[in-house]
Coordinates of C-alpha atoms in Angstrom, one line a residue:
M1 CA -106.9 71.6 47.6
D2 CA -109.5 69.8 48.9
Q3 CA -108.3 67.3 51.6
S4 CA -109.9 64.2 50.0
R5 CA -107.9 65.1 46.9
R6 CA -104.2 65.8 48.7
E7 CA -101.7 64.4 46.1
V8 CA -98.0 63.9 46.9
I9 CA -95.9 63.1 43.6
L10 CA -92.6 61.2 44.1
H11 CA -90.5 61.4 41.1
V12 CA -87.9 58.6 40.3
S13 CA -85.2 59.3 37.1
D14 CA -82.1 58.3 37.8
D15 CA -82.0 54.4 39.0
P16 CA -84.2 51.6 38.9
D17 CA -83.3 50.6 42.5
D18 CA -84.9 54.0 43.6
L19 CA -88.2 52.6 42.5
Q20 CA -88.3 50.7 45.8
R21 CA -87.2 53.8 47.4
A22 CA -89.9 55.2 46.3
L23 CA -92.4 52.4 47.6
D24 CA -91.0 52.8 50.8
A25 CA -91.5 56.3 51.0
A26 CA -95.2 56.1 50.0
A27 CA -95.8 53.4 52.7
G28 CA -94.3 55.8 54.8
L29 CA -96.6 58.3 53.9
Q30 CA -99.5 56.3 54.0
A31 CA -98.4 55.2 57.7
T32 CA -98.7 58.7 58.9
D33 CA -102.4 59.0 57.8
L34 CA -102.1 62.1 56.2
G35 CA -104.7 61.5 54.0
V36 CA -102.5 61.6 50.4
R37 CA -102.7 59.9 47.3
V38 CA -99.2 59.3 46.3
R39 CA -97.9 58.9 42.5
V40 CA -94.8 57.8 41.6
I41 CA -94.1 59.6 38.2
V42 CA -90.6 57.4 36.3
N43 CA -88.8 58.5 33.5
G44 CA -85.4 58.3 32.5
P45 CA -83.1 55.4 33.3
A46 CA -85.2 54.6 35.9
L47 CA -87.7 53.1 33.3
A48 CA -86.3 49.9 33.3
G49 CA -87.0 49.2 37.0
L50 CA -90.6 49.2 35.8
T51 CA -90.2 46.1 33.4
G52 CA -90.7 42.4 33.8
T53 CA -93.9 40.3 34.9
D54 CA -93.1 40.4 38.7
A55 CA -95.9 42.2 40.6
I56 CA -95.4 45.5 42.4
E57 CA -96.4 45.6 45.9
M58 CA -98.0 48.7 46.1
P59 CA -99.3 50.8 48.9
E60 CA -102.6 51.7 49.4
H61 CA -103.6 54.8 47.6
T62 CA -100.6 54.6 45.6
Q63 CA -100.0 54.6 41.7
V64 CA -96.9 54.2 39.7
A65 CA -97.0 55.4 36.2
A66 CA -93.9 55.6 33.6
C67 CA -93.4 58.2 30.9
N68 CA -94.2 57.2 28.0
I69 CA -91.5 59.7 25.9
G70 CA -88.7 58.2 28.0
L71 CA -90.3 54.6 27.0
G72 CA -90.0 55.6 23.5
R73 CA -86.6 56.7 23.8
R74 CA -85.3 53.7 25.5
G75 CA -87.0 51.3 23.4
I76 CA -88.9 49.7 25.8
D77 CA -92.8 48.9 24.8
P78 CA -95.2 49.4 27.3
D79 CA -96.2 45.7 27.1
E80 CA -93.0 45.2 28.8
L81 CA -94.0 47.1 31.9
R82 CA -95.1 45.3 35.0
P83 CA -98.5 45.0 35.6
E84 CA -99.7 47.6 38.0
V85 CA -97.7 50.2 36.1
Q86 CA -99.9 53.0 34.4
T87 CA -98.1 55.4 31.6
V88 CA -98.5 59.2 31.3
P89 CA -97.7 60.7 28.0
S90 CA -94.7 63.0 29.5
A91 CA -93.2 62.9 32.9
V92 CA -92.8 66.3 33.2
T93 CA -95.6 67.9 32.2
T94 CA -97.7 65.3 34.7
I95 CA -95.6 66.3 37.5
V96 CA -96.0 70.6 36.5
Q97 CA -99.9 69.9 35.9
A98 CA -99.9 67.9 39.7
Q99 CA -97.9 70.9 41.1
L100 CA -100.5 73.4 39.4
D101 CA -103.1 71.5 40.9
G102 CA -101.5 71.7 44.3
A103 CA -99.4 68.5 44.9
A104 CA -96.4 68.2 46.7
Y105 CA -93.5 67.1 45.0
I106 CA -90.3 65.2 46.2
R107 CA -87.3 64.0 44.0
I108 CA -86.3 60.3 44.6

């Protein structure tokens, strides 16, 4: 993988409070100057941590995405997500595709 495209996937699924742990881990990765892009992929019960109107303080080169399938299963409308949060059709498919493309995977 081209160094300018290196990616780390932080997977959050169990607890809404784990979102902050993932953001802290992303900040730590960015502080090491590894030159990685970080994507925090959220599904399961942790999706509740993405709702609301408060902004999320995201480290540079970091994205947070919610699983559309999980949102539907939990009755969460994508419009309820915090402004910075993106969506992906499926957390599993997104994670697998990223790994096939060479991303590192860490479960939070």
